[in-house]
XYZ file of C-alpha atoms in Angstrom:
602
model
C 243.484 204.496 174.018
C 245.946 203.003 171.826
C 244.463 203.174 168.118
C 247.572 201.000 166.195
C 245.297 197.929 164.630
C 248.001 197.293 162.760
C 248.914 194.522 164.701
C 245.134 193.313 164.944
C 244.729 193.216 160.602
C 243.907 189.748 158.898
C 247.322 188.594 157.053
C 245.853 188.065 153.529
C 248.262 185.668 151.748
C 249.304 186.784 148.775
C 247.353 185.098 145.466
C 248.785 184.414 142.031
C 248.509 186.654 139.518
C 245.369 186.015 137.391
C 246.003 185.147 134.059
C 244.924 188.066 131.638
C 242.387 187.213 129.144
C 243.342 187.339 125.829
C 241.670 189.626 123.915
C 238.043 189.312 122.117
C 239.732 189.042 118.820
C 241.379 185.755 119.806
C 238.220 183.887 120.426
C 236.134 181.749 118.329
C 232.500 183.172 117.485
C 230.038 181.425 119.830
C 227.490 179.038 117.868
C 225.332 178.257 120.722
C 222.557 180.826 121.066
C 219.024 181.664 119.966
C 220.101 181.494 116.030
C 221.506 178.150 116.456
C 218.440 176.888 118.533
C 215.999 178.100 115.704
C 217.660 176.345 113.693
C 217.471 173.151 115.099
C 213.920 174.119 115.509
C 213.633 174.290 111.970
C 215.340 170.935 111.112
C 213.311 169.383 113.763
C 210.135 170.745 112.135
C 211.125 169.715 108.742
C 212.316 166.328 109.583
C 208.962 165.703 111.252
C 207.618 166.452 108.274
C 209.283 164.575 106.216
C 208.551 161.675 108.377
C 204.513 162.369 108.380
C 204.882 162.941 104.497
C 206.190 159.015 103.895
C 203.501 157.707 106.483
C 200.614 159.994 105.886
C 201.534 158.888 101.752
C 201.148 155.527 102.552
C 204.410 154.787 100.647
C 206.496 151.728 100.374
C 210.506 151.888 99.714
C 211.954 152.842 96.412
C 213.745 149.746 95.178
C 217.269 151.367 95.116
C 216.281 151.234 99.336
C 215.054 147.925 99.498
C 217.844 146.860 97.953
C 220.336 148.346 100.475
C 218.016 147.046 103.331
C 218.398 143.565 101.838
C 221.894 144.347 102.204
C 222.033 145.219 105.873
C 221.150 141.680 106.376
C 224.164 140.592 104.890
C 226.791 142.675 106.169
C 229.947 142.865 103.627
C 232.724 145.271 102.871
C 230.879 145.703 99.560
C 228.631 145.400 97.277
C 227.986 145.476 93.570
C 226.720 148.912 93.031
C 228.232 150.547 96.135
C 230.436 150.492 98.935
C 228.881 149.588 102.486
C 228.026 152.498 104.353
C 224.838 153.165 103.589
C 223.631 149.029 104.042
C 225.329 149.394 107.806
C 223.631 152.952 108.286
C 220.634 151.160 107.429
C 221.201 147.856 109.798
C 221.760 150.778 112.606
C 218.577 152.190 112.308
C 216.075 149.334 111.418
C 218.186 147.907 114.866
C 217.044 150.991 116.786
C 213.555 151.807 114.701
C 212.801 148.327 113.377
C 211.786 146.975 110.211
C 209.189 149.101 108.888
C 209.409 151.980 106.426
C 210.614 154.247 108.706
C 212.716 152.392 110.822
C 214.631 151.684 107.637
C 214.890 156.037 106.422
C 214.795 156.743 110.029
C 218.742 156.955 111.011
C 219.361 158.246 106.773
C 216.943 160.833 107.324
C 218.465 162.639 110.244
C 221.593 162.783 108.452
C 220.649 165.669 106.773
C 219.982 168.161 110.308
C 223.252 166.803 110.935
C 225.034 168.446 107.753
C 222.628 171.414 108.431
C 225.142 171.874 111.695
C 227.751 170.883 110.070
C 227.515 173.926 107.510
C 227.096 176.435 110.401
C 230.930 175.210 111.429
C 232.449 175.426 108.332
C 230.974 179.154 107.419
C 232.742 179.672 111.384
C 236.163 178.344 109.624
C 235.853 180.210 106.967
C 235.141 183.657 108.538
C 235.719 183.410 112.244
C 233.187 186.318 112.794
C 229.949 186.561 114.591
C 228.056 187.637 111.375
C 230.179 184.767 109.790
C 228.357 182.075 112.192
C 225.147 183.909 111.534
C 225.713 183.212 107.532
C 226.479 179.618 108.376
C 222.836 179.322 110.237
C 221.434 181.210 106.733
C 223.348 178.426 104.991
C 222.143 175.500 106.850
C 218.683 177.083 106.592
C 218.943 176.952 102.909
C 219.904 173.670 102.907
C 217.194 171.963 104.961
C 214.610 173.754 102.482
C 216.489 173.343 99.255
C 214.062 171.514 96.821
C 216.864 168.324 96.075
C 217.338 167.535 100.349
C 213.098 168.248 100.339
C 212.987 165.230 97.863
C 216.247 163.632 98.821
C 215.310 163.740 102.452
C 212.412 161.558 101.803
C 214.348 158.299 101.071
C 217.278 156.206 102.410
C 220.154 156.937 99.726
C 223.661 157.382 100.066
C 223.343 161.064 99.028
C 222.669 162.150 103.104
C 225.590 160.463 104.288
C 228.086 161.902 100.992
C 226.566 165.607 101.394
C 227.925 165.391 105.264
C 231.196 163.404 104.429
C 231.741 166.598 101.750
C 231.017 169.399 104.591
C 233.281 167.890 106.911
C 236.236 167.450 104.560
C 235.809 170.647 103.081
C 235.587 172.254 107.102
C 239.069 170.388 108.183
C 240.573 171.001 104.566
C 240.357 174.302 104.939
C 241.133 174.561 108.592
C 244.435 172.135 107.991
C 246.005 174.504 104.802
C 245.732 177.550 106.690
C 246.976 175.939 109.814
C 249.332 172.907 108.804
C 248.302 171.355 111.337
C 248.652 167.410 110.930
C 245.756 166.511 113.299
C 243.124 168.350 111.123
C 244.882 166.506 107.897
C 244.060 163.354 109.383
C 240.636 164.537 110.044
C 240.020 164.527 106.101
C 241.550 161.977 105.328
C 238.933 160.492 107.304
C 236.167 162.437 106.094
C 236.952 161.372 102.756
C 237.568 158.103 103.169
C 234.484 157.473 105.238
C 232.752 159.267 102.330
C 233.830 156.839 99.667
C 232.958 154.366 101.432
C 229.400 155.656 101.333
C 229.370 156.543 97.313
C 232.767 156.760 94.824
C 231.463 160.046 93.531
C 233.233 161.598 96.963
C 236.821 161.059 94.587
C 235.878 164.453 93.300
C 236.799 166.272 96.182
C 240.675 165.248 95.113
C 239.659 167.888 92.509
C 239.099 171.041 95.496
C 242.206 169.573 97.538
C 243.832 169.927 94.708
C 243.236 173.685 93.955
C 243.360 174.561 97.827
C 247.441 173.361 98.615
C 247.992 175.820 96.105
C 244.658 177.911 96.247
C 244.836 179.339 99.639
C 247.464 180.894 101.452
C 248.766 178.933 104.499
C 252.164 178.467 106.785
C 252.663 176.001 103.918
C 251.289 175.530 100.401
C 251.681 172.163 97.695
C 252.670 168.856 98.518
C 256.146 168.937 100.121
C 255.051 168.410 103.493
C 253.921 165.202 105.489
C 249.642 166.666 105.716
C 248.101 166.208 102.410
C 249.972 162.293 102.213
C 249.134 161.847 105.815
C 245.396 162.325 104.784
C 245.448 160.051 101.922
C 246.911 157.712 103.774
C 244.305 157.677 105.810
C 241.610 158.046 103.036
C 243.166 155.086 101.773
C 243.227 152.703 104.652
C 239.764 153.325 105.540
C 238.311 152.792 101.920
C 240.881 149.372 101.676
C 238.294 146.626 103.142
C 236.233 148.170 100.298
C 239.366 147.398 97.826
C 240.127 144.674 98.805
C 236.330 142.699 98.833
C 236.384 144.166 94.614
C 239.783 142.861 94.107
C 238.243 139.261 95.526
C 235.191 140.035 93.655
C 236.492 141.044 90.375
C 236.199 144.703 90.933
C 232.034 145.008 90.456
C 231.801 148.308 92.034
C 234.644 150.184 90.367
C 233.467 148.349 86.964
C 229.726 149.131 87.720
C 230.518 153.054 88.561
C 232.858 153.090 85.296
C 229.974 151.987 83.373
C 227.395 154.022 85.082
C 229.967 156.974 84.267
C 230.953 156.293 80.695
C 228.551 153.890 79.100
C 225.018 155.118 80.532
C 222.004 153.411 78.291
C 220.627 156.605 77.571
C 221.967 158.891 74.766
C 223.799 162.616 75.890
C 223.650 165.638 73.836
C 222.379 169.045 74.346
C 218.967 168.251 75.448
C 219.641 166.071 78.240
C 222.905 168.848 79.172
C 220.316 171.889 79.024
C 217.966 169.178 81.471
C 220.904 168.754 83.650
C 221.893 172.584 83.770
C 217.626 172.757 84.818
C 217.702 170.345 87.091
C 220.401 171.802 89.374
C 218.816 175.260 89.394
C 215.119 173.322 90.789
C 217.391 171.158 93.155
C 218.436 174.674 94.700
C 214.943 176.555 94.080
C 214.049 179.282 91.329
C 214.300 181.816 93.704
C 217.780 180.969 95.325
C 219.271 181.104 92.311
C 217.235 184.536 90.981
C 218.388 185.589 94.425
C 222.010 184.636 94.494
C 222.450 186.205 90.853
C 220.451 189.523 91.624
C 222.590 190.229 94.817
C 225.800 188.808 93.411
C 225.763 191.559 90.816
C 224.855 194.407 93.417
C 228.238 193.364 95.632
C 231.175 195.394 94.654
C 234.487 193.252 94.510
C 235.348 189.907 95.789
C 234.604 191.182 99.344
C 232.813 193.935 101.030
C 234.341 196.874 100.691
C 231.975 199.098 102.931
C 233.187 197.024 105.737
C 234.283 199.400 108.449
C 237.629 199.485 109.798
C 237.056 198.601 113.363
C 235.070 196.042 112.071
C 236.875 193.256 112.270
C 238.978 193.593 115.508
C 235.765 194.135 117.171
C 234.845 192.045 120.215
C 232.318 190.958 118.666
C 234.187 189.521 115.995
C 236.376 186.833 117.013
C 238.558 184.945 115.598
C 240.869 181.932 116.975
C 244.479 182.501 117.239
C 245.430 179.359 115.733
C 243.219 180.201 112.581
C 245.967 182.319 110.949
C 249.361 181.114 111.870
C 252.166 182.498 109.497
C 252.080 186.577 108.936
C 255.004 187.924 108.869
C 254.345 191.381 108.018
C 255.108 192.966 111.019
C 251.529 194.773 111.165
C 248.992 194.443 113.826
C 246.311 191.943 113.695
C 244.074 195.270 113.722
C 245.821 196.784 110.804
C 245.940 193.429 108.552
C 242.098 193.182 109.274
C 241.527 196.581 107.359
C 239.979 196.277 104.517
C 242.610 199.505 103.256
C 245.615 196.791 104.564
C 245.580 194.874 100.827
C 245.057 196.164 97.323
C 242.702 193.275 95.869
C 242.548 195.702 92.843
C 246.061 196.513 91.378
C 247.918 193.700 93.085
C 250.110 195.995 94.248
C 250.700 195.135 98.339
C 249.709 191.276 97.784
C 252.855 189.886 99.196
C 252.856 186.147 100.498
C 252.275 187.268 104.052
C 249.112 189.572 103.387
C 247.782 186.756 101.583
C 248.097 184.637 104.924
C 245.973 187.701 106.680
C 242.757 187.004 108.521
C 241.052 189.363 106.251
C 242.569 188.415 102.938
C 241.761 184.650 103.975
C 237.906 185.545 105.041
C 237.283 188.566 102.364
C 239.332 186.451 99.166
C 240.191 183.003 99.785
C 237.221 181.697 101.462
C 235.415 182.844 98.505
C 237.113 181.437 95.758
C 237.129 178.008 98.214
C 233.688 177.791 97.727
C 233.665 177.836 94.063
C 236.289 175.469 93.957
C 233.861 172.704 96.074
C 231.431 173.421 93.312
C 232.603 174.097 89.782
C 234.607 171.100 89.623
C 232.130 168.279 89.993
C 229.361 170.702 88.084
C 231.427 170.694 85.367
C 232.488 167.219 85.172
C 228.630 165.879 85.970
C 227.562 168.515 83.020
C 230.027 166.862 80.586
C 229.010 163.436 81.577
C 225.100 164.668 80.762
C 226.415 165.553 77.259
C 228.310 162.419 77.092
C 225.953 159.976 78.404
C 222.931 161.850 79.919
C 223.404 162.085 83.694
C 220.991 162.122 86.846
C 220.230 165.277 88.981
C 221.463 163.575 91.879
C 225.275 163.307 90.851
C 226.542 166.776 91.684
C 224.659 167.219 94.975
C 227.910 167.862 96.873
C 228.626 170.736 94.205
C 225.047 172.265 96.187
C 227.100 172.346 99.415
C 229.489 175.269 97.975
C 226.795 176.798 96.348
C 224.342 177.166 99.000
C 227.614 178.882 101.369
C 228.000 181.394 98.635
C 223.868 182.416 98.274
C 223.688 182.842 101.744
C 226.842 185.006 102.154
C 225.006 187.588 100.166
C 221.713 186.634 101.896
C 223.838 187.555 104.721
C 227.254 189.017 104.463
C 229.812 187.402 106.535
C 231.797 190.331 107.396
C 229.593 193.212 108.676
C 228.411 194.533 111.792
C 225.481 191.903 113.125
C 223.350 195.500 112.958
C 224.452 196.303 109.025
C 220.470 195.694 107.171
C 220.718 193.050 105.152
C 218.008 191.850 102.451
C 215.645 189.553 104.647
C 213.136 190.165 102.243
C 214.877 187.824 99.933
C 215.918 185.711 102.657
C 212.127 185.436 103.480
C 211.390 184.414 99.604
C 214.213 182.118 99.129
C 213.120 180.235 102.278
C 209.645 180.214 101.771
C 209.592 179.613 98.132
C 211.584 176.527 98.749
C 209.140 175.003 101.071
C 206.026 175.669 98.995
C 207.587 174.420 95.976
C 208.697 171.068 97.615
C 205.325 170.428 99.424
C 203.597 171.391 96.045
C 205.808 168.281 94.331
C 204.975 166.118 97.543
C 201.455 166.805 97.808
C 200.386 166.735 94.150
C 198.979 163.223 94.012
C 197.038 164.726 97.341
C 195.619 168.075 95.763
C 195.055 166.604 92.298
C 194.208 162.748 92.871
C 193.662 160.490 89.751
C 193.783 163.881 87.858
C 197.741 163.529 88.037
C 199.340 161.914 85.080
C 201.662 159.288 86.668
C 205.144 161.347 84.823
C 204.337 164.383 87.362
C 203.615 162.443 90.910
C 207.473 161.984 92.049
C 206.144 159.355 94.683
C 204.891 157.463 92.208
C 207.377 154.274 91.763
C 206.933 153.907 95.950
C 203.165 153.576 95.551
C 201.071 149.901 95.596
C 203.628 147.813 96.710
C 202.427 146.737 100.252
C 198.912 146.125 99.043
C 200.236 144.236 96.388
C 202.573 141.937 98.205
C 199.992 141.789 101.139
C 197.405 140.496 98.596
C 199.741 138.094 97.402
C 200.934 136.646 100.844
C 198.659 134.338 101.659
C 199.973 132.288 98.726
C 203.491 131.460 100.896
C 201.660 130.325 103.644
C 200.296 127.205 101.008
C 201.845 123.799 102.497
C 203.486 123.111 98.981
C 204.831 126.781 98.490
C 205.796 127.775 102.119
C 209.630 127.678 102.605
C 210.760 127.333 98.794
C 212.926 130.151 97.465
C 211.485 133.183 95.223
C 213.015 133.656 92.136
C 211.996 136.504 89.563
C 213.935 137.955 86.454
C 213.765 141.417 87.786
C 216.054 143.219 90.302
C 213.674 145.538 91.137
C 210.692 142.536 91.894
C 213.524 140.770 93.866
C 214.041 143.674 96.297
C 210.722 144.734 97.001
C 209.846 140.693 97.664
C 212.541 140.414 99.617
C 211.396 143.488 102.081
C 207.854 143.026 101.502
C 207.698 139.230 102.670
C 210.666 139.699 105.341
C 208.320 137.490 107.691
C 208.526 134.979 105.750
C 212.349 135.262 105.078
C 212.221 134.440 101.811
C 215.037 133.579 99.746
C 215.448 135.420 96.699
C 217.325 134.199 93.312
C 217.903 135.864 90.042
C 217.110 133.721 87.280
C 220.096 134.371 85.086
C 220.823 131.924 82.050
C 223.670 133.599 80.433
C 225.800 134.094 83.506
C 225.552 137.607 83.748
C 227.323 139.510 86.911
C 225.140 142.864 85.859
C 223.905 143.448 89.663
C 223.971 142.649 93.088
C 221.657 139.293 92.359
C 223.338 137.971 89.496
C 226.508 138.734 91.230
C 226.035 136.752 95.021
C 222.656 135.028 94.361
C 221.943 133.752 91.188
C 219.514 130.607 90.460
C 221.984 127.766 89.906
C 221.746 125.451 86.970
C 221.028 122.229 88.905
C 218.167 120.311 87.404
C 215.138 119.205 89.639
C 215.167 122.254 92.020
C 211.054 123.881 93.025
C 210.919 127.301 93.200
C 208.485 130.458 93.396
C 208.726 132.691 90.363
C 207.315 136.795 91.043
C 207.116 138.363 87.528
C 205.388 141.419 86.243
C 205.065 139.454 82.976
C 201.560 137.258 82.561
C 203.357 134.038 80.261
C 206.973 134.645 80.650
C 207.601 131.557 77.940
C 211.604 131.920 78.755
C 211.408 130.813 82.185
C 208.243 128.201 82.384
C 209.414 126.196 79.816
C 212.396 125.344 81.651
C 210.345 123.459 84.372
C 208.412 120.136 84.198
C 205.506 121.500 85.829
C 204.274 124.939 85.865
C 201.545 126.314 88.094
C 200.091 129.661 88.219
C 199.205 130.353 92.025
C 198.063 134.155 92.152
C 198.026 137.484 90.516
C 197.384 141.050 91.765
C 196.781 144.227 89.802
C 197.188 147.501 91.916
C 196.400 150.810 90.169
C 198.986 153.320 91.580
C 197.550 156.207 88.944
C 195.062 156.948 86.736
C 197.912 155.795 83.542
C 199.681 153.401 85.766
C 199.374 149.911 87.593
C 201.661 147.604 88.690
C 201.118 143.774 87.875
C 202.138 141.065 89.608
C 202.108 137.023 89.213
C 203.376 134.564 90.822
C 203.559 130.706 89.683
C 204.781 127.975 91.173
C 207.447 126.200 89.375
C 208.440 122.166 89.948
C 211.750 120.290 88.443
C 214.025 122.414 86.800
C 215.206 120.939 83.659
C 218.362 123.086 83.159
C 218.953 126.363 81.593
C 219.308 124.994 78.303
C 218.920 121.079 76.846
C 222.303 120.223 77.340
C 222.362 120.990 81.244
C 219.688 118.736 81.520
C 221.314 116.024 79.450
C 224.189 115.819 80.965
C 222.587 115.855 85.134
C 219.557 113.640 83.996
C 222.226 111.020 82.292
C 219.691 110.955 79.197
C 220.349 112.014 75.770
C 216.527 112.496 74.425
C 215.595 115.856 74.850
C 212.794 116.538 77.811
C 209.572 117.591 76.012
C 207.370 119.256 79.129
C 204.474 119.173 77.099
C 203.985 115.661 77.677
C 203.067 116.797 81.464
């Protein structure tokens, strides 16, 4: 029997080599997984919230949001007190959501899960390590529960959409110095340009590009190289609609911001810089900052020195091969990642191309990054509060830095994922946060007309709908209905606008002198034509100024809604027939008389 099956075997062609894998240090850290859904979890449940709080509180808009809602009706490339983002984010979402309260913070509000993610990729820039993605979900946690986006979260503003334009050009700055690579350039540029259109105060992150071409080590550092003008150039075209609509406008919004900056109304000085200083710490929460400080002082050196040395070329612990591109030390990427491979202490060792070293980068650099996205703006905002007083709200984006550098000692970037860690303070900073913001949102709720009016934070949203609806039935009178609504307030010409929308009312701002002090006065001022009708709103029950300027003068309605137990809002509206000029001589010259008009006769 002839056994040769030689001939009888399956020819099995021959296949292509399979590429190797590379190895697990030259991966990225994987963000989708359980932490990253709990986290979303979390925003999702805190959004919700938020979104119960402003219907359950029966709230109307603050007038800073009415204002940018009258706006999205009007689509421009600017406006008087800021640049158009935040009116087109609005026209987005009342599009999608509709009119109502929240259809307008609808699309605003969800801005801020969005920077929550966006933190989670910029702690994975910064150390390209699982426990480093696991200190950006800490981060982002901290964020959503911070006291300022608890508050902040609650209204439309142009804070949401700056705090994410400020995470992503802080993410591709860092990623484009220690690359060089031009792509990522342009991706600031584009982050910061989008940002100023949103709000100018984004101009201080020239102050952290600054420090970082220098700053951190990279294949290149300064400004002899095409990036850093290649992202300005960008910057710059996309704020230049913006430019050019001031420059045809007489520059409102750069003279308005100046203003704002350097000639506030209120008075500076100690007291209102020691209020500032206070105000940050609340915006993060007591026990962040008791927490940051306590385990700030137990870490020994810049970065952690217990880690061990097969730490960081563990699988686990992977890091992109384009993260680190110039190291020219001959060393393995093993032996650089040593914490025993640079001398932080005596300097000796620190040679140009250990400075470019994953772990010099992650352990040093990232470190002193994050201080340079916050101290900056703090310091200018706390100099402008000793200047000219200034409001909590204008060093948010220095937050952004802080938070990253809490919650890398909440939970150190670059251990083992099974080194303890203090979750006890974790646990406190986290739920301290929450209580403390639902204790501010619920006060009116808990204490009632017990509350003094200073301490309810909602309380400038409150009695506006029933006001307005109590005073509606008044533009639905055959001599009223269709006439423009004039009022000598901003703020009443806002909240008419929004709160009689169905009527689409016309709003002017009475404005004798000619002023071009706001958005009104600037686009829709009441024109000096004699013999016009018009609706005046006014919180003021004889305002002698403005009557006196009309032949006939008619009080139709008045509302008073008590919004606390020290508080009310007042409203009346009169109906106002043949405008006689802003002063006697207007009404000379357009009447073609020369006697004087004495309305008393009427």
């Amino acid at each position: 029997m002839n056994t040769d099956t030689s001939a009888q075997a399956p020819v099995v062609p021959n296949k292509p080599a399979s590429r190797p894998r590379p190895p697990g240090g030259q991966r990225w850290p994987r963000l989708w997984g359980p932490r990253l859904w709990k986290l979303l979890a979390l925003a999702a449940v805190l959004t919700l919230y938020r979104l119960w709080v402003v219907y359950h509180s029966g709230i109307s808009l603050f007038f800073d949001e009415a204002q940018y809602w009258d706006w999205s009706r009007h689509l421009s490339w600017g406006y008087f007190s800021k640049p158009p983002l935040i009116a087109g984010l609005i026209g987005l979402s009342t599009m999608l959501f509709g009119s109502g309260v929240l259809g307008v913070k609808a699309l605003p509000m969800l801005v801020y899960p969005l920077t929550a993610v966006a933190l989670v990729g910029l702690a994975r820039a910064l150390w390209p390590t699982s426990s480093g993605v696991r200190t950006g979900m800490v981060a982002a946690a901290l964020f959503m529960t911070t006291p300022l986006v608890g508050l902040l979260g609650l209204v439309a503003s142009t804070d949401g959409p700056l705090l994410l334009c400020w995470t992503l050009a802080a993410w591709a700055l860092w990623r484009a110095q220690v690359t060089n690579r031009l792509s990522l350039w342009l991706l600031c540029g584009a982050a910061v340009g989008i940002g100023m259109m949103d709000k100018y105060t984004m101009a201080a992150f020239g102050m952290t590009a600054f420090w970082t071409l220098w700053g951190v080590h990279g294949p290149k550092r300064g400004l002899t190289r095409i990036g850093p003008w290649a992202a300005l150039a960008v910057a710059a075209l996309i704020l230049s609609p913006n430019i050019w609509w001031n420059a045809q406008n007489g520059f409102p919004t750069m003279q308005h911001t100046a203003e704002l900056t350097t000639q506030s109304n209120r008075h500076g000085g100690f007291g209102p810089m020691l209020t500032f200083v206070i105000g940050q710490m609340l915006a993060l929460g007591p026990i962040t900052v008791l927490a940051g400080l306590y385990l700030l002082h137990k870490m020994t050196g810049v970065g952690n020195a217990s880690i061990p040395p097969s730490q960081w070329a563990a699988t686990s612990q992977m890091m992109a091969p384009s993260q680190w591109l110039s190291s020219s030390t001959g060393a393995s990427p093993s032996q650089l990642s040593m914490p025993g491979a640079l001398d932080t202490g005596s300097g000796q060792g620190r040679t140009p191309s250990l400075r470019t070293s994953a772990y010099y980068l992650a352990s040093v650099s990232s470190y002193r990054f994050l201080w340079a996205m916050s101290l900056p703006l703090l310091l200018v905002a706390v100099v402008q509060a000793f200047y000219a007083d200034a409001h909590v709200n204008w060093a948010a984006p220095a937050l952004i830095g802080l938070i990253m550098l809490v919650a890398s000692r909440l939970s150190a970037p670059l251990v083992p994922l099974a080194a303890p860690r203090p979750k006890r303070w974790l646990a406190a900073v986290l739920i301290s946060n929450v209580v403390l913001t639902s204790l501010v949102l619920h006060a009116h709720d808990i204490l009632g007309n017990k509350l003094p009016s200073q301490f309810d934070i909602l309380v400038r949203m409150r009695g506006w709908q029933e006001a307005f609806d109590k005073l509606a039935p008044t533009m639905e009178e055959p001599t009223i209905a269709g006439l423009p609504v004039m009022s000598d307030s901003r703020l009443l010409l806002t909240q008419t606008a929004y709160h009689w929308r169905r009527y689409k009312v016309q709003p002017l701002a009475w404005n004798p002198k000619g002023l071009r002090q706001d958005h009104y006065q600037l686009t829709q001022s009441f024109q000096n034509k004699v013999g016009q009708d018009v609706v005046l709103v006014t919180d003021r029950a004889d305002p002698k100024d403005v009557l006196q300027r009309f032949a006939i003068v008619r009080e139709v309605n008045q509302v008073r809604v008590a919004t606390g137990p020290d508080r009310a809002l007042e409203l009346h509206v009169f109906f106002l027939r043949g405008f006689l000029g802003y002063d006697e001589q207007s009404y000379r010259e357009q009447s073609g008389t020369d006697a004087p008009h004495d309305i008393s006769a009427d």
